[in-house]
mmCIF file of C-alpha atoms in Angstrom:
data_model
loop_
_atom_site.group_PDB
_atom_site.id
_atom_site.type_symbol
_atom_site.label_atom_id
_atom_site.label_comp_id
_atom_site.label_asym_id
_atom_site.label_seq_id
_atom_site.Cartn_x
_atom_site.Cartn_y
_atom_site.Cartn_z
ATOM 1 C CA MET A 1 34.036 38.111 -45.614
ATOM 2 C CA ASN A 2 33.375 39.495 -42.127
ATOM 3 C CA LYS A 3 29.583 39.830 -42.277
ATOM 4 C CA ALA A 4 27.757 42.704 -40.609
ATOM 5 C CA GLN A 5 25.518 41.874 -37.656
ATOM 6 C CA ILE A 6 22.984 43.861 -35.623
ATOM 7 C CA VAL A 7 24.356 44.427 -32.122
ATOM 8 C CA GLY A 8 21.979 47.009 -30.671
ATOM 9 C CA TRP A 9 18.964 49.185 -31.342
ATOM 10 C CA ALA A 10 16.560 51.810 -30.093
ATOM 11 C CA HIS A 11 13.034 52.773 -31.080
ATOM 12 C CA ALA A 12 11.104 55.946 -30.326
ATOM 13 C CA PRO A 13 7.312 55.863 -29.987
ATOM 14 C CA PHE A 14 5.591 56.414 -33.337
ATOM 15 C CA GLY A 15 2.699 58.866 -33.588
ATOM 16 C CA LYS A 16 2.259 62.603 -33.308
ATOM 17 C CA SER A 17 5.512 63.459 -31.566
ATOM 18 C CA GLU A 18 6.247 66.533 -29.499
ATOM 19 C CA GLU A 19 9.744 66.479 -30.972
ATOM 20 C CA PRO A 20 9.886 69.430 -33.386
ATOM 21 C CA ASP A 21 11.950 67.903 -36.193
ATOM 22 C CA THR A 22 14.057 64.999 -37.428
ATOM 23 C CA GLU A 23 17.112 66.346 -35.631
ATOM 24 C CA ALA A 24 15.379 65.916 -32.290
ATOM 25 C CA LEU A 25 13.791 62.603 -33.292
ATOM 26 C CA MET A 26 17.168 61.163 -34.289
ATOM 27 C CA ALA A 27 18.795 62.503 -31.144
ATOM 28 C CA SER A 28 16.227 60.581 -29.089
ATOM 29 C CA VAL A 29 17.426 57.189 -30.395
ATOM 30 C CA VAL A 30 21.170 57.609 -31.044
ATOM 31 C CA ASP A 31 22.466 57.374 -27.482
ATOM 32 C CA PRO A 32 19.986 54.646 -26.431
ATOM 33 C CA ALA A 33 21.007 52.511 -29.430
ATOM 34 C CA LEU A 34 24.720 52.867 -28.706
ATOM 35 C CA THR A 35 24.109 52.104 -25.024
ATOM 36 C CA HIS A 36 22.042 49.044 -25.924
ATOM 37 C CA ALA A 37 24.899 47.822 -28.118
ATOM 38 C CA GLY A 38 27.576 48.583 -25.533
ATOM 39 C CA VAL A 39 29.382 50.825 -28.021
ATOM 40 C CA GLU A 40 30.902 54.256 -27.338
ATOM 41 C CA PRO A 41 30.144 57.078 -29.812
ATOM 42 C CA GLY A 42 33.851 57.402 -30.607
ATOM 43 C CA GLU A 43 33.941 53.768 -31.787
ATOM 44 C CA VAL A 44 31.460 54.392 -34.619
ATOM 45 C CA ASP A 45 33.204 54.341 -38.019
ATOM 46 C CA GLY A 46 30.286 55.455 -40.185
ATOM 47 C CA ILE A 47 26.811 56.945 -39.855
ATOM 48 C CA PHE A 48 24.027 56.093 -42.304
ATOM 49 C CA VAL A 49 20.823 58.103 -42.162
ATOM 50 C CA GLY A 50 17.484 57.266 -43.736
ATOM 51 C CA VAL A 51 15.195 60.284 -44.172
ATOM 52 C CA MET A 52 12.952 60.691 -47.207
ATOM 53 C CA ASN A 53 12.049 64.364 -46.551
ATOM 54 C CA ASN A 54 11.093 65.488 -50.105
ATOM 55 C CA GLY A 55 9.432 68.558 -48.611
ATOM 56 C CA PHE A 56 8.467 67.597 -45.063
ATOM 57 C CA SER A 57 11.209 69.954 -43.861
ATOM 58 C CA LYS A 58 13.183 72.806 -45.406
ATOM 59 C CA GLN A 59 16.177 71.500 -43.448
ATOM 60 C CA ASP A 60 17.862 68.929 -45.616
ATOM 61 C CA PHE A 61 21.448 67.613 -45.425
ATOM 62 C CA GLN A 62 19.957 65.271 -42.827
ATOM 63 C CA ALA A 63 23.038 63.076 -42.401
ATOM 64 C CA ALA A 64 24.899 65.969 -40.790
ATOM 65 C CA LEU A 65 22.237 66.334 -38.107
ATOM 66 C CA VAL A 66 23.347 63.169 -36.279
ATOM 67 C CA GLY A 67 26.729 64.749 -35.616
ATOM 68 C CA MET A 68 24.893 67.524 -33.793
ATOM 69 C CA THR A 69 23.698 65.068 -31.131
ATOM 70 C CA ASP A 70 27.120 64.187 -29.703
ATOM 71 C CA GLU A 71 30.525 65.840 -30.183
ATOM 72 C CA ALA A 72 32.085 62.381 -30.406
ATOM 73 C CA LEU A 73 30.101 61.803 -33.634
ATOM 74 C CA ALA A 74 30.751 65.222 -35.166
ATOM 75 C CA HIS A 75 33.693 64.102 -37.316
ATOM 76 C CA THR A 76 32.423 60.597 -38.152
ATOM 77 C CA PRO A 77 31.726 60.130 -41.875
ATOM 78 C CA ALA A 78 27.975 60.363 -42.431
ATOM 79 C CA MET A 79 25.724 59.961 -45.439
ATOM 80 C CA ARG A 80 21.995 60.091 -46.091
ATOM 81 C CA LEU A 81 20.042 57.527 -48.138
ATOM 82 C CA GLU A 82 16.639 57.916 -49.792
ATOM 83 C CA ASN A 83 14.650 55.190 -51.506
ATOM 84 C CA ALA A 84 11.016 56.177 -50.948
ATOM 85 C CA CYS A 85 9.319 54.043 -48.282
ATOM 86 C CA ALA A 86 12.318 51.665 -48.306
ATOM 87 C CA THR A 87 14.672 54.467 -47.250
ATOM 88 C CA GLY A 88 15.442 52.805 -43.905
ATOM 89 C CA SER A 89 16.419 49.490 -45.485
ATOM 90 C CA ALA A 90 18.571 51.317 -48.041
ATOM 91 C CA ALA A 91 20.473 52.888 -45.129
ATOM 92 C CA ILE A 92 20.894 49.496 -43.428
ATOM 93 C CA TYR A 93 22.133 47.748 -46.558
ATOM 94 C CA THR A 94 24.576 50.561 -47.340
ATOM 95 C CA ALA A 95 25.942 50.378 -43.796
ATOM 96 C CA MET A 96 26.368 46.634 -44.224
ATOM 97 C CA ASP A 97 28.250 47.177 -47.485
ATOM 98 C CA PHE A 98 30.481 49.658 -45.648
ATOM 99 C CA ILE A 99 31.354 47.082 -42.993
ATOM 100 C CA GLU A 100 31.655 44.103 -45.317
ATOM 101 C CA SER A 101 33.971 46.006 -47.657
ATOM 102 C CA GLY A 102 36.346 46.429 -44.714
ATOM 103 C CA ARG A 103 35.994 50.214 -44.533
ATOM 104 C CA GLY A 104 34.796 50.125 -40.923
ATOM 105 C CA SER A 105 33.937 47.800 -38.064
ATOM 106 C CA ILE A 106 30.956 49.594 -36.495
ATOM 107 C CA ALA A 107 28.174 51.561 -38.181
ATOM 108 C CA LEU A 108 25.239 53.528 -36.813
ATOM 109 C CA VAL A 109 22.009 53.529 -38.831
ATOM 110 C CA VAL A 110 19.295 56.048 -38.012
ATOM 111 C CA GLY A 111 15.916 56.344 -39.741
ATOM 112 C CA ALA A 112 13.471 59.169 -39.065
ATOM 113 C CA GLU A 113 10.629 61.251 -40.452
ATOM 114 C CA LYS A 114 8.583 64.160 -39.137
ATOM 115 C CA MET A 115 5.264 64.085 -41.008
ATOM 116 C CA THR A 116 2.439 65.275 -38.766
ATOM 117 C CA ALA A 117 3.480 68.945 -38.802
ATOM 118 C CA THR A 118 2.686 69.045 -42.534
ATOM 119 C CA PRO A 119 -0.930 69.572 -43.687
ATOM 120 C CA THR A 120 -2.510 66.333 -44.882
ATOM 121 C CA ALA A 121 -2.987 67.553 -48.455
ATOM 122 C CA GLU A 122 0.710 68.428 -48.649
ATOM 123 C CA VAL A 123 1.652 65.033 -47.205
ATOM 124 C CA GLY A 124 -0.239 63.383 -50.062
ATOM 125 C CA ASP A 125 1.613 65.420 -52.654
ATOM 126 C CA ILE A 126 5.002 64.763 -51.017
ATOM 127 C CA LEU A 127 4.345 61.024 -51.026
ATOM 128 C CA LEU A 128 3.463 61.175 -54.724
ATOM 129 C CA GLY A 129 7.161 61.842 -55.202
ATOM 130 C CA ALA A 130 7.457 58.050 -54.851
ATOM 131 C CA SER A 131 5.254 57.550 -57.917
ATOM 132 C CA TYR A 132 5.848 58.151 -61.622
ATOM 133 C CA ARG A 133 4.510 61.690 -61.724
ATOM 134 C CA LYS A 134 4.463 61.879 -65.529
ATOM 135 C CA GLU A 135 1.573 59.407 -65.506
ATOM 136 C CA GLU A 136 0.354 59.093 -61.924
ATOM 137 C CA ALA A 137 0.357 62.575 -60.382
ATOM 138 C CA ASP A 138 -3.316 63.204 -61.160
ATOM 139 C CA ILE A 139 -4.722 59.974 -59.724
ATOM 140 C CA ASP A 140 -7.520 60.851 -57.291
ATOM 141 C CA GLY A 141 -6.581 60.219 -53.672
ATOM 142 C CA GLY A 142 -2.848 60.725 -54.033
ATOM 143 C CA PHE A 143 -0.687 57.782 -53.009
ATOM 144 C CA THR A 144 -3.722 56.080 -51.467
ATOM 145 C CA GLY A 145 -5.294 56.407 -54.898
ATOM 146 C CA LEU A 146 -2.395 54.470 -56.417
ATOM 147 C CA PHE A 147 -3.023 51.529 -54.109
ATOM 148 C CA ALA A 148 -6.771 51.901 -54.590
ATOM 149 C CA ARG A 149 -6.144 51.404 -58.300
ATOM 150 C CA ILE A 150 -4.084 48.306 -57.482
ATOM 151 C CA ALA A 151 -6.964 47.018 -55.341
ATOM 152 C CA GLN A 152 -9.506 47.747 -58.097
ATOM 153 C CA ASN A 153 -7.429 45.815 -60.646
ATOM 154 C CA TYR A 154 -6.928 42.953 -58.201
ATOM 155 C CA PHE A 155 -10.674 42.768 -57.434
ATOM 156 C CA GLN A 156 -11.554 42.831 -61.133
ATOM 157 C CA ARG A 157 -9.248 39.890 -61.739
ATOM 158 C CA TYR A 158 -9.792 37.799 -58.618
ATOM 159 C CA GLY A 159 -13.008 39.021 -57.009
ATOM 160 C CA ASP A 160 -13.868 41.514 -54.294
ATOM 161 C CA ARG A 161 -11.641 40.867 -51.271
ATOM 162 C CA SER A 162 -12.763 43.787 -49.118
ATOM 163 C CA GLU A 163 -13.648 41.440 -46.268
ATOM 164 C CA GLU A 164 -10.175 39.939 -46.290
ATOM 165 C CA LEU A 165 -8.632 43.419 -46.290
ATOM 166 C CA ALA A 166 -10.701 44.186 -43.196
ATOM 167 C CA MET A 167 -9.454 40.956 -41.611
ATOM 168 C CA ILE A 168 -5.858 42.053 -42.256
ATOM 169 C CA ALA A 169 -6.553 45.461 -40.705
ATOM 170 C CA ALA A 170 -8.217 43.893 -37.670
ATOM 171 C CA LYS A 171 -5.341 41.411 -37.230
ATOM 172 C CA ASN A 172 -2.691 44.100 -37.329
ATOM 173 C CA HIS A 173 -4.572 46.466 -35.035
ATOM 174 C CA ALA A 174 -5.050 43.625 -32.533
ATOM 175 C CA ASN A 175 -1.320 42.883 -32.688
ATOM 176 C CA GLY A 176 -0.512 46.563 -32.293
ATOM 177 C CA THR A 177 -2.144 46.688 -28.858
ATOM 178 C CA ALA A 178 0.898 44.797 -27.541
ATOM 179 C CA ASN A 179 3.435 47.147 -29.129
ATOM 180 C CA PRO A 180 4.511 49.972 -26.784
ATOM 181 C CA TYR A 181 5.925 51.930 -29.759
ATOM 182 C CA ALA A 182 2.785 51.785 -31.913
ATOM 183 C CA HIS A 183 0.965 54.884 -33.080
ATOM 184 C CA MET A 184 -2.449 53.215 -32.700
ATOM 185 C CA ARG A 185 -2.830 50.748 -29.817
ATOM 186 C CA LYS A 186 -6.499 49.946 -30.288
ATOM 187 C CA ASP A 187 -8.228 46.726 -31.311
ATOM 188 C CA PHE A 188 -10.913 47.899 -33.751
ATOM 189 C CA GLY A 189 -12.244 44.444 -34.557
ATOM 190 C CA PHE A 190 -13.337 43.031 -37.903
ATOM 191 C CA ASP A 191 -16.844 44.526 -37.989
ATOM 192 C CA PHE A 192 -15.592 48.096 -37.637
ATOM 193 C CA CYS A 193 -12.835 47.587 -40.220
ATOM 194 C CA ASN A 194 -15.280 45.968 -42.635
ATOM 195 C CA THR A 195 -17.972 48.650 -42.395
ATOM 196 C CA VAL A 196 -17.904 51.947 -44.233
ATOM 197 C CA SER A 197 -18.998 54.587 -41.747
ATOM 198 C CA GLU A 198 -18.474 58.172 -40.692
ATOM 199 C CA LYS A 199 -15.497 57.021 -38.609
ATOM 200 C CA ASN A 200 -14.262 54.627 -41.291
ATOM 201 C CA PRO A 201 -15.001 56.266 -44.652
ATOM 202 C CA TYR A 202 -13.583 55.441 -48.032
ATOM 203 C CA VAL A 203 -10.301 57.292 -48.545
ATOM 204 C CA ALA A 204 -10.036 56.090 -52.136
ATOM 205 C CA GLU A 205 -12.510 53.349 -53.004
ATOM 206 C CA PRO A 206 -12.268 50.438 -52.258
ATOM 207 C CA LEU A 207 -9.777 51.398 -49.511
ATOM 208 C CA ARG A 208 -11.296 52.571 -46.244
ATOM 209 C CA ARG A 209 -9.485 54.503 -43.546
ATOM 210 C CA THR A 210 -8.709 51.251 -41.737
ATOM 211 C CA ASP A 211 -7.037 49.949 -44.899
ATOM 212 C CA CYS A 212 -4.452 52.737 -44.800
ATOM 213 C CA SER A 213 -1.341 53.185 -42.668
ATOM 214 C CA LEU A 214 -1.025 56.230 -40.465
ATOM 215 C CA ILE A 215 0.783 59.521 -41.023
ATOM 216 C CA SER A 216 3.337 59.384 -38.230
ATOM 217 C CA ASP A 217 6.445 60.888 -36.710
ATOM 218 C CA GLY A 218 9.161 58.615 -35.426
ATOM 219 C CA ALA A 219 12.731 57.391 -35.361
ATOM 220 C CA ALA A 220 14.582 54.114 -34.927
ATOM 221 C CA ALA A 221 18.274 53.219 -34.852
ATOM 222 C CA LEU A 222 20.446 50.160 -35.313
ATOM 223 C CA VAL A 223 24.086 49.553 -34.486
ATOM 224 C CA LEU A 224 25.872 47.183 -36.870
ATOM 225 C CA ALA A 225 29.262 45.571 -36.343
ATOM 226 C CA ASP A 226 31.427 43.065 -38.137
ATOM 227 C CA ALA A 227 31.186 39.520 -36.804
ATOM 228 C CA GLU A 228 34.543 39.695 -35.021
ATOM 229 C CA THR A 229 33.527 42.842 -33.146
ATOM 230 C CA ALA A 230 30.016 41.513 -32.500
ATOM 231 C CA ALA A 231 31.440 38.400 -30.840
ATOM 232 C CA ALA A 232 32.691 40.538 -27.959
ATOM 233 C CA LEU A 233 29.344 42.330 -27.459
ATOM 234 C CA GLU A 234 26.234 41.270 -25.558
ATOM 235 C CA ARG A 235 23.958 40.441 -28.481
ATOM 236 C CA ALA A 236 24.268 39.738 -32.193
ATOM 237 C CA ILE A 237 21.658 39.217 -34.906
ATOM 238 C CA ALA A 238 23.012 37.905 -38.201
ATOM 239 C CA PHE A 239 21.637 38.345 -41.710
ATOM 240 C CA ARG A 240 21.166 34.802 -42.954
ATOM 241 C CA ALA A 241 20.364 36.466 -46.286
ATOM 242 C CA ARG A 242 19.486 39.828 -47.788
ATOM 243 C CA SER A 243 18.129 40.646 -51.213
ATOM 244 C CA HIS A 244 17.186 43.827 -53.067
ATOM 245 C CA ALA A 245 15.211 43.767 -56.315
ATOM 246 C CA ASN A 246 13.591 46.605 -58.231
ATOM 247 C CA ASP A 247 10.569 46.766 -60.501
ATOM 248 C CA ILE A 248 9.491 49.304 -63.119
ATOM 249 C CA LEU A 249 8.422 52.630 -61.617
ATOM 250 C CA ALA A 250 5.546 53.302 -64.024
ATOM 251 C CA MET A 251 2.503 51.236 -63.076
ATOM 252 C CA SER A 252 1.336 51.288 -66.711
ATOM 253 C CA ARG A 253 4.285 49.109 -67.728
ATOM 254 C CA ARG A 254 3.726 46.185 -65.357
ATOM 255 C CA ASP A 255 1.073 43.969 -63.819
ATOM 256 C CA VAL A 256 0.263 45.863 -60.634
ATOM 257 C CA THR A 257 -1.654 42.911 -59.175
ATOM 258 C CA ALA A 258 1.591 40.941 -59.010
ATOM 259 C CA PHE A 259 4.455 42.420 -57.037
ATOM 260 C CA GLU A 260 7.137 40.972 -59.290
ATOM 261 C CA GLY A 261 10.001 42.849 -57.642
ATOM 262 C CA ALA A 262 8.859 41.611 -54.234
ATOM 263 C CA ARG A 263 8.633 38.059 -55.560
ATOM 264 C CA ARG A 264 12.169 38.273 -56.909
ATOM 265 C CA ALA A 265 13.508 39.695 -53.649
ATOM 266 C CA TRP A 266 11.853 36.958 -51.579
ATOM 267 C CA ALA A 267 12.990 34.194 -53.942
ATOM 268 C CA GLY A 268 16.557 35.534 -53.908
ATOM 269 C CA ALA A 269 16.696 35.781 -50.121
ATOM 270 C CA LEU A 270 15.241 32.321 -49.513
ATOM 271 C CA GLU A 271 17.600 30.753 -52.044
ATOM 272 C CA GLN A 272 20.588 32.534 -50.528
ATOM 273 C CA ALA A 273 19.539 31.400 -47.051
ATOM 274 C CA GLY A 274 18.851 27.822 -48.109
ATOM 275 C CA LEU A 275 15.411 28.054 -46.500
ATOM 276 C CA SER A 276 11.717 27.918 -47.265
ATOM 277 C CA LEU A 277 8.907 29.943 -45.720
ATOM 278 C CA ASP A 278 8.162 26.940 -43.504
ATOM 279 C CA ASP A 279 11.449 27.607 -41.709
ATOM 280 C CA LEU A 280 10.538 31.158 -40.684
ATOM 281 C CA SER A 281 9.131 31.993 -37.240
ATOM 282 C CA LEU A 282 7.589 35.311 -38.268
ATOM 283 C CA VAL A 283 7.537 37.990 -40.949
ATOM 284 C CA GLU A 284 7.395 41.772 -40.656
ATOM 285 C CA THR A 285 5.974 42.941 -43.982
ATOM 286 C CA HIS A 286 5.211 46.313 -45.552
ATOM 287 C CA ASP A 287 1.469 46.825 -45.054
ATOM 288 C CA CYS A 288 1.295 50.492 -46.070
ATOM 289 C CA PHE A 289 -2.179 49.485 -47.244
ATOM 290 C CA THR A 290 -4.001 46.229 -46.532
ATOM 291 C CA ILE A 291 -4.056 45.374 -50.249
ATOM 292 C CA ALA A 292 -0.254 45.466 -50.140
ATOM 293 C CA GLU A 293 -0.109 42.836 -47.396
ATOM 294 C CA LEU A 294 -2.604 40.661 -49.298
ATOM 295 C CA ILE A 295 -0.517 40.706 -52.480
ATOM 296 C CA GLU A 296 2.687 40.268 -50.468
ATOM 297 C CA TYR A 297 1.357 36.914 -49.215
ATOM 298 C CA GLU A 298 1.400 35.824 -52.841
ATOM 299 C CA ALA A 299 4.762 37.440 -53.628
ATOM 300 C CA MET A 300 6.492 35.688 -50.735
ATOM 301 C CA GLY A 301 4.979 32.345 -51.742
ATOM 302 C CA LEU A 302 2.409 31.817 -48.984
ATOM 303 C CA ALA A 303 -0.322 31.576 -51.635
ATOM 304 C CA ARG A 304 -0.713 31.338 -55.376
ATOM 305 C CA PRO A 305 -1.736 34.441 -57.369
ATOM 306 C CA GLY A 306 -5.294 35.415 -56.512
ATOM 307 C CA GLU A 307 -5.380 33.209 -53.405
ATOM 308 C CA GLY A 308 -3.830 35.523 -50.830
ATOM 309 C CA HIS A 309 -7.239 35.740 -49.155
ATOM 310 C CA ARG A 310 -6.785 32.160 -47.963
ATOM 311 C CA VAL A 311 -3.815 33.172 -45.808
ATOM 312 C CA VAL A 312 -5.917 35.470 -43.671
ATOM 313 C CA ARG A 313 -9.109 33.390 -43.918
ATOM 314 C CA GLU A 314 -7.305 30.298 -42.632
ATOM 315 C CA GLY A 315 -5.513 32.176 -39.868
ATOM 316 C CA ILE A 316 -2.040 31.395 -41.240
ATOM 317 C CA ALA A 317 -0.804 34.962 -40.663
ATOM 318 C CA ARG A 318 -2.301 35.379 -37.196
ATOM 319 C CA LYS A 319 0.008 35.736 -34.214
ATOM 320 C CA ASP A 320 -0.855 32.145 -33.262
ATOM 321 C CA GLY A 321 -0.856 30.944 -36.875
ATOM 322 C CA LYS A 322 1.606 28.923 -38.926
ATOM 323 C CA LEU A 323 3.532 32.050 -39.987
ATOM 324 C CA PRO A 324 2.738 35.162 -37.922
ATOM 325 C CA VAL A 325 2.802 38.243 -40.132
ATOM 326 C CA ASN A 326 3.288 41.643 -38.506
ATOM 327 C CA PRO A 327 3.171 40.661 -34.831
ATOM 328 C CA SER A 328 4.271 44.266 -34.195
ATOM 329 C CA GLY A 329 1.029 45.562 -35.709
ATOM 330 C CA GLY A 330 2.829 46.442 -38.914
ATOM 331 C CA LEU A 331 2.722 49.857 -40.522
ATOM 332 C CA LYS A 332 -1.066 49.672 -40.175
ATOM 333 C CA ALA A 333 -0.999 50.029 -36.372
ATOM 334 C CA LYS A 334 2.614 50.963 -35.635
ATOM 335 C CA GLY A 335 2.633 53.881 -38.050
ATOM 336 C CA HIS A 336 4.691 54.715 -41.121
ATOM 337 C CA PRO A 337 7.194 57.569 -40.629
ATOM 338 C CA ILE A 338 8.789 56.962 -44.015
ATOM 339 C CA GLY A 339 12.529 57.068 -43.277
ATOM 340 C CA ALA A 340 12.153 55.203 -39.993
ATOM 341 C CA THR A 341 10.018 52.335 -41.277
ATOM 342 C CA GLY A 342 12.672 49.979 -42.665
ATOM 343 C CA VAL A 343 14.858 50.458 -39.600
ATOM 344 C CA SER A 344 11.868 49.889 -37.325
ATOM 345 C CA MET A 345 10.947 46.647 -39.079
ATOM 346 C CA HIS A 346 14.457 45.282 -38.552
ATOM 347 C CA VAL A 347 14.377 46.378 -34.904
ATOM 348 C CA MET A 348 11.071 44.557 -34.384
ATOM 349 C CA ALA A 349 12.474 41.368 -35.914
ATOM 350 C CA ALA A 350 15.699 41.603 -33.902
ATOM 351 C CA MET A 351 13.711 42.032 -30.677
ATOM 352 C CA GLN A 352 11.808 38.846 -31.458
ATOM 353 C CA LEU A 353 14.975 36.843 -32.092
ATOM 354 C CA MET A 354 16.593 38.052 -28.869
ATOM 355 C CA GLY A 355 13.459 37.310 -26.865
ATOM 356 C CA GLU A 356 13.162 41.021 -26.033
ATOM 357 C CA ALA A 357 9.782 41.667 -27.697
ATOM 358 C CA GLY A 358 7.700 41.703 -24.507
ATOM 359 C CA ASP A 359 3.994 41.144 -25.132
ATOM 360 C CA MET A 360 4.662 40.960 -28.884
ATOM 361 C CA GLN A 361 6.919 37.940 -28.435
ATOM 362 C CA ILE A 362 6.511 34.918 -30.704
ATOM 363 C CA GLN A 363 7.543 31.879 -28.699
ATOM 364 C CA ASP A 364 10.878 30.327 -29.714
ATOM 365 C CA ALA A 365 11.389 32.760 -32.588
ATOM 366 C CA ALA A 366 14.491 31.592 -34.460
ATOM 367 C CA LEU A 367 14.272 33.040 -37.988
ATOM 368 C CA ALA A 368 12.558 36.260 -39.022
ATOM 369 C CA GLY A 369 11.782 37.643 -42.456
ATOM 370 C CA VAL A 370 11.547 41.374 -43.141
ATOM 371 C CA PHE A 371 10.035 42.855 -46.310
ATOM 372 C CA ASN A 372 10.265 46.621 -46.840
ATOM 373 C CA MET A 373 9.285 48.244 -50.125
ATOM 374 C CA GLY A 374 9.594 51.675 -51.694
ATOM 375 C CA GLY A 375 6.803 53.077 -53.823
ATOM 376 C CA ALA A 376 4.206 50.725 -55.244
ATOM 377 C CA ALA A 377 6.481 47.670 -54.847
ATOM 378 C CA VAL A 378 9.271 49.308 -56.870
ATOM 379 C CA ALA A 379 12.253 49.034 -54.484
ATOM 380 C CA ASN A 380 12.007 45.715 -52.649
ATOM 381 C CA TYR A 381 14.204 44.587 -49.743
ATOM 382 C CA VAL A 382 14.054 41.197 -48.011
ATOM 383 C CA SER A 383 16.165 40.319 -44.992
ATOM 384 C CA ILE A 384 16.225 36.960 -43.220
ATOM 385 C CA LEU A 385 17.562 37.345 -39.704
ATOM 386 C CA GLU A 386 18.742 34.832 -37.120
ATOM 387 C CA ARG A 387 20.290 35.085 -33.709
ATOM 388 C CA ALA A 388 24.073 34.699 -33.773
ATOM 389 C CA LYS A 389 24.675 35.145 -30.058
#
């Protein structure tokens, strides 16, 4: 099989964008991504768009908006994917399936979301679309409340780990200062993140503002090509492995302190790759909330259940640690424009492997893991990337 490889990318700044909508956000990354790949718009065989929407915009049919950016793309087959916060990875994996089935040689993947134009209360309700509304719609605090409940259950079982959550927040904010695309480029430090204050209140106890990712606008794009086509281009990042595993949507029907779907996705990817975590140079993981990153340490196998706190306490996940986690600043500092997130995470990993990550660069990065999840660890995607050229 002619495997799909990443051959180019582009990333818009995340934050409160002056771009009015997803059409403009996507337009800002399409041409730069194709230029970076050395691919002409007319060479693209398929377009795959990741936008959650679900009420952020009355304009839907988002896949068709990419064809508005360039006449050469107007007649290219395009489709839109949605899989909650893993929407971007769903678009990437579908584009890979398109290439690896032989239906095309080059695919363009674009992820975007425009969130900041929507009132905060409405944002919370829109995001609850990624929960099981029959049981979870009335949880105080909206989607933050869901993860607060996860944190409460985790603390009841394993002890209060608020300090470790603050350490994760401080780590990711420190890393984010080196990321030119990050929404929040400020090192808040542990003491601020660990203290409940007027500037850092509880959003949904025990989660403070610094434990929560940001409401952001943004877009990112990838160009994928089959290996034969990629061989003639300037750069190529291969998928050593990729794995997608789901878990039960309703939190009442599973142990929410154990991200079983994430564990299965990581185990499947590592087995497929013939690797262990010790072989990885870095991981970009889905820290929508700091409690998520803590439990993800356990799901990926960095720590046993209930011992994820050791990973951050011992400095394992620091940028200079044994396995740097979120050297980009993660969703915590970079921002979390839903449809763009999975694409962004793959861009960040690809930049590291090509040595194009600037001040974020992990020295001699050779293998990168990416974990992107939808909902409360319901849709789980793990990619293991390596440089092919």
